[in-house]
XYZ file of C-alpha atoms in Angstrom:
389
model
C 76.770 170.718 137.309
C 78.501 167.345 137.008
C 82.125 166.885 135.896
C 83.637 164.049 134.424
C 86.874 164.034 136.125
C 87.898 160.675 134.657
C 88.501 162.362 131.295
C 91.592 164.247 132.812
C 93.505 161.084 132.779
C 93.260 160.021 129.175
C 95.951 160.288 126.927
C 95.701 161.455 123.105
C 96.732 159.403 120.097
C 100.519 159.487 119.628
C 100.406 160.536 116.108
C 98.355 163.606 116.912
C 100.453 164.581 119.889
C 103.326 164.576 117.320
C 101.164 166.625 114.896
C 100.435 168.904 117.399
C 103.687 169.637 118.859
C 105.195 169.855 115.338
C 103.064 173.382 115.448
C 104.468 174.577 118.796
C 107.206 177.259 119.588
C 108.749 176.526 123.203
C 110.130 179.478 124.593
C 112.725 178.759 127.230
C 113.327 181.419 129.978
C 116.036 181.584 132.823
C 119.013 183.160 134.021
C 121.684 181.711 131.842
C 124.437 182.209 134.663
C 123.468 179.137 136.406
C 121.105 177.036 133.838
C 123.433 176.473 130.719
C 123.441 172.491 130.644
C 119.611 172.750 131.719
C 118.809 174.783 128.792
C 120.729 172.764 126.436
C 118.984 169.470 127.621
C 115.584 170.951 127.716
C 116.165 172.405 124.100
C 117.269 169.035 122.879
C 114.013 167.490 124.579
C 111.973 169.748 122.801
C 113.541 169.130 119.556
C 113.258 165.321 119.908
C 109.719 165.663 120.469
C 109.171 167.482 117.054
C 108.569 171.048 118.504
C 110.762 174.074 117.953
C 112.730 175.026 121.000
C 113.211 179.258 121.077
C 116.326 179.970 123.224
C 118.647 182.748 123.513
C 121.518 180.794 122.273
C 119.978 180.252 118.998
C 118.640 183.591 118.250
C 120.860 185.866 120.579
C 121.415 189.427 119.886
C 123.277 192.195 121.831
C 120.499 194.009 122.919
C 118.113 194.659 125.914
C 115.474 192.298 127.010
C 112.692 194.091 125.532
C 114.275 194.091 121.857
C 116.159 190.822 121.958
C 113.499 188.612 123.870
C 110.101 189.623 123.777
C 109.712 189.665 119.842
C 110.568 185.831 120.062
C 108.476 184.990 122.943
C 105.475 186.840 121.083
C 105.698 184.543 118.375
C 105.899 181.459 120.549
C 103.053 179.194 121.977
C 104.517 177.777 125.143
C 106.557 179.215 127.990
C 109.254 177.146 129.790
C 110.882 179.163 132.939
C 113.485 177.441 134.736
C 114.727 178.982 137.920
C 117.705 177.761 139.862
C 119.878 180.217 142.248
C 120.607 183.433 140.413
C 117.848 185.907 139.575
C 119.600 187.556 136.537
C 120.533 190.957 135.384
C 118.145 193.836 136.324
C 116.867 195.933 133.396
C 115.622 199.372 133.429
C 113.296 200.979 134.482
C 112.017 198.725 137.027
C 114.783 196.781 137.662
C 113.485 193.335 136.850
C 115.451 190.383 135.199
C 114.866 189.250 131.575
C 113.486 186.212 133.263
C 110.602 188.043 135.185
C 109.741 190.331 132.169
C 109.455 187.276 130.051
C 107.356 185.529 132.554
C 104.848 188.437 132.824
C 104.760 188.895 129.005
C 103.857 185.102 128.676
C 100.903 185.503 131.197
C 99.631 188.609 129.760
C 99.615 187.313 126.115
C 98.116 184.012 127.072
C 100.955 181.428 126.674
C 100.844 178.198 128.333
C 102.836 178.783 131.247
C 105.115 176.169 132.669
C 108.116 176.990 135.626
C 110.231 174.797 136.800
C 112.357 175.439 140.084
C 115.378 173.727 141.212
C 114.662 171.661 144.515
C 118.346 171.936 145.623
C 119.356 175.591 145.692
C 120.974 176.428 148.922
C 122.512 179.778 147.601
C 119.109 181.163 145.916
C 119.138 184.955 145.947
C 116.302 186.315 147.694
C 115.302 188.377 145.008
C 114.947 185.056 142.927
C 112.982 183.364 145.933
C 110.365 186.352 146.220
C 109.724 186.235 142.439
C 108.863 182.434 142.769
C 106.330 183.407 145.634
C 104.700 185.670 142.948
C 104.610 182.980 140.471
C 102.977 180.551 142.854
C 99.822 182.952 142.890
C 99.054 181.851 139.589
C 101.225 178.752 138.569
C 101.606 175.508 139.836
C 105.767 175.015 139.802
C 107.068 171.806 139.555
C 110.581 170.934 141.549
C 113.357 169.354 139.654
C 116.341 167.181 141.258
C 118.700 167.589 138.638
C 118.790 168.381 134.563
C 118.248 165.109 133.715
C 115.186 165.155 135.870
C 114.074 168.427 134.477
C 114.300 167.201 130.850
C 112.109 164.300 131.746
C 109.675 166.618 133.485
C 109.490 169.140 130.518
C 108.657 166.335 127.857
C 106.110 164.820 129.959
C 104.546 168.274 130.414
C 104.652 168.798 126.838
C 102.584 166.014 125.987
C 100.277 166.551 128.414
C 99.631 169.906 127.065
C 99.123 168.251 123.525
C 96.635 165.786 125.185
C 94.487 168.831 126.765
C 94.693 170.665 123.287
C 93.454 167.765 121.584
C 90.773 166.892 124.176
C 89.013 170.196 124.721
C 86.665 170.712 127.779
C 82.999 171.437 126.921
C 79.850 171.807 129.011
C 76.629 170.310 127.581
C 73.639 170.903 129.622
C 74.564 170.340 133.181
C 77.503 167.934 132.421
C 81.063 168.975 131.780
C 83.591 166.551 130.101
C 86.387 166.307 127.609
C 85.751 165.792 123.732
C 88.001 163.910 121.534
C 86.928 165.927 118.753
C 84.547 168.743 118.020
C 83.323 169.464 114.426
C 81.473 172.915 114.343
C 79.690 174.076 111.168
C 77.623 176.545 112.712
C 74.273 175.250 112.685
C 75.834 171.656 113.501
C 77.856 170.684 116.153
C 79.292 167.036 116.450
C 80.944 165.825 119.479
C 82.810 162.669 119.930
C 84.095 161.722 123.350
C 84.828 159.082 125.954
C 82.270 159.948 128.663
C 81.187 158.054 131.878
C 78.266 155.982 132.216
C 76.358 158.839 133.807
C 76.639 161.080 130.843
C 76.239 158.488 128.200
C 72.746 157.683 129.788
C 71.784 161.366 129.961
C 72.635 161.727 126.284
C 70.421 158.447 125.158
C 67.679 159.618 127.502
C 67.701 163.088 125.677
C 67.960 161.406 122.321
C 64.843 159.026 122.942
C 62.535 161.248 124.038
C 59.456 160.339 121.776
C 57.692 163.776 121.329
C 59.998 166.638 121.027
C 63.703 167.444 120.541
C 65.251 168.962 123.863
C 67.366 172.233 123.496
C 70.515 171.923 125.331
C 73.132 174.508 126.087
C 76.567 173.748 124.557
C 79.728 175.525 126.116
C 83.248 175.508 124.835
C 86.224 178.100 125.236
C 84.978 179.850 122.552
C 81.355 179.368 121.778
C 78.077 179.409 123.767
C 75.187 177.883 121.590
C 71.720 176.438 122.147
C 71.013 173.220 119.965
C 68.776 170.587 119.459
C 70.233 167.099 120.619
C 69.107 165.110 117.427
C 71.354 162.202 117.367
C 73.629 159.931 119.750
C 75.598 156.826 118.496
C 77.081 154.751 121.297
C 80.062 152.366 120.215
C 81.627 149.933 122.700
C 85.188 148.930 121.511
C 87.384 145.938 122.206
C 89.083 146.503 125.786
C 86.022 147.976 126.991
C 86.137 151.629 125.702
C 83.139 153.298 125.312
C 82.678 156.195 122.921
C 79.829 158.243 121.931
C 79.154 160.682 118.917
C 76.720 163.333 119.953
C 74.886 165.255 116.889
C 73.538 168.811 117.775
C 71.405 170.696 115.139
C 69.885 173.995 114.817
C 72.477 175.778 116.739
C 72.011 179.356 117.687
C 74.757 181.161 119.159
C 73.627 182.761 122.431
C 74.592 186.495 122.290
C 73.135 189.847 122.915
C 70.228 189.016 124.981
C 71.082 190.903 128.405
C 69.720 194.343 128.896
C 72.582 196.851 128.720
C 71.470 199.737 130.967
C 73.466 202.613 132.677
C 72.899 204.138 136.041
C 74.745 206.317 138.595
C 77.442 207.370 136.277
C 78.355 203.556 135.468
C 77.774 202.383 131.852
C 76.699 198.705 131.411
C 80.400 197.434 131.114
C 81.252 199.078 134.159
C 78.168 197.547 135.812
C 79.068 193.839 134.549
C 82.953 194.621 135.954
C 81.521 195.692 139.303
C 79.459 192.387 139.415
C 82.410 190.219 138.504
C 84.481 192.085 141.330
C 81.773 190.965 143.780
C 81.064 187.511 142.553
C 84.739 186.542 142.396
C 86.423 188.595 145.110
C 83.509 189.748 147.284
C 84.203 193.224 146.745
C 80.978 195.382 147.729
C 79.188 197.123 144.905
C 79.234 200.781 145.340
C 76.766 202.176 147.703
C 75.972 205.095 145.435
C 74.189 202.346 143.275
C 71.494 201.852 146.186
C 68.651 199.951 145.388
C 69.715 199.780 141.790
C 72.858 197.254 142.859
C 71.075 194.531 141.183
C 71.990 195.957 138.050
C 75.479 195.101 138.595
C 74.766 191.328 136.841
C 76.910 188.979 135.273
C 75.043 185.967 133.921
C 77.353 183.606 135.615
C 75.996 180.736 138.023
C 77.426 181.089 141.274
C 76.910 177.273 142.488
C 78.613 176.212 139.041
C 81.628 178.808 139.810
C 82.153 177.452 143.499
C 82.157 173.762 142.185
C 84.485 174.619 139.306
C 86.959 176.550 141.850
C 86.871 173.432 144.183
C 88.210 170.927 141.602
C 91.673 169.896 141.610
C 94.205 172.310 140.087
C 95.129 170.064 137.118
C 91.777 171.167 135.657
C 89.965 173.851 137.628
C 90.952 176.507 135.540
C 89.427 174.757 132.121
C 86.096 174.246 134.157
C 86.109 177.762 135.537
C 86.622 179.212 131.854
C 83.400 177.116 130.638
C 81.223 178.611 133.706
C 82.449 182.080 132.997
C 82.111 182.052 129.370
C 78.629 180.743 129.638
C 77.498 183.476 131.718
C 79.513 186.629 130.276
C 79.320 185.331 126.706
C 76.025 183.645 126.846
C 74.045 186.469 128.203
C 75.711 189.087 125.968
C 77.840 190.696 128.749
C 81.003 189.981 126.795
C 81.969 189.058 123.235
C 84.612 186.632 124.103
C 86.847 185.602 127.287
C 90.213 186.495 126.104
C 92.285 185.022 128.970
C 91.841 183.211 132.164
C 94.717 182.301 134.949
C 93.340 180.198 137.983
C 96.166 179.773 140.470
C 96.895 176.657 142.552
C 94.587 176.469 145.699
C 96.538 177.357 148.650
C 94.013 176.628 151.650
C 91.037 178.355 150.594
C 92.455 180.925 148.579
C 93.036 180.918 144.598
C 94.629 183.973 142.825
C 92.314 184.851 139.700
C 92.887 186.832 136.694
C 90.539 187.349 133.854
C 90.344 189.433 130.768
C 87.361 190.012 128.473
C 86.336 191.911 125.674
C 83.082 194.064 126.016
C 80.142 193.460 123.501
C 80.256 194.799 120.113
C 77.815 197.277 119.906
C 78.562 199.336 117.071
C 79.785 197.920 113.631
C 82.417 200.566 113.458
C 83.731 200.470 117.000
C 86.247 198.104 118.099
C 85.142 196.941 121.582
C 87.591 197.577 124.584
C 89.089 194.926 126.700
C 88.758 194.756 130.689
C 90.684 192.759 132.950
C 90.593 192.184 136.877
C 92.301 189.974 139.319
C 92.517 189.368 142.983
C 91.861 186.351 145.438
C 88.956 184.100 145.554
C 88.564 182.683 148.694
C 85.944 179.741 149.676
C 82.744 181.060 150.744
C 83.287 184.450 148.949
C 80.563 183.353 146.317
C 77.178 183.237 147.289
C 73.646 184.010 145.951
C 71.720 182.530 142.852
C 72.393 183.373 139.159
C 70.877 186.787 137.911
C 70.155 187.170 134.558
C 71.240 183.705 133.787
C 69.161 180.996 131.698
């Protein structure tokens, strides 16, 4: 797998960024006791960028955390957490603050989570320090020096989220890169992107094969398909910018080609979960499967997964998602990947959480969801892909 890491630095068109932000509701979460001015500044920055700030001062009600906060969080698209020195008032039954409850809910519901931690906090409560340590399993936090610095960082991050949303990562054959635009009509997929010369050369060579149209696997966040590369237009613009438009035709979704078997009291979806636990976290397959342990397959390519986990934090999660989607969805082991959290790398360790939906087997039965989490350690992934093509 070849990943075009140069794509991560590109900025989206300012007009498109403004349009994207206009559709976002940004939830501000913090203990209000020591962040009143910071919250106001961040809310004003969010509104200045054209998004909607969702914060307690505007929707406040005299109610507990679950009633007052979570309904507004659920209707938001981005979570911004601000942590200074105070943890916040404990709420029953577990004694967690509203901020921690909101953070967990944001992660569980797949929000884009962004957390800012005050760099100068000599009187930080111990319970807040422990909460920050838990957050850092999954999120690369940013430190801020004062309220003005915080406001600048939030604005920059929202613009980066817009660029990320407007330039989605895709995998085409063995190449991973960002696209500027994807048009998917079902049978035809058109990709417009600025890519490295290596990728452009590969696309042209496939296009120019004289005797047959090569079929390539296309992977996005939500779809795995096999299609013919029927056209590629390479445009060089003033200033040296190279753009390529790729046309894929006769696209067919890769779904349901896996064998669904049960053995030893384990159903087919149990076996997939066991395979994921082994692949991601090195958890041994139960010994009672004996020689049938090979049935616990995932379809995921271990070498691609190792490479994705080793990428820098800024785009490791996006590429890991493509690799997992290609394996699980492409071989029919999952209907879809619902959420994925890949924490920042600490030494040779990343914390991973993944939720997926089981394949739809019966028309009148809603597929169940499954979720696992744990620590990936470099060197824990080994072997060759099973049930993968």
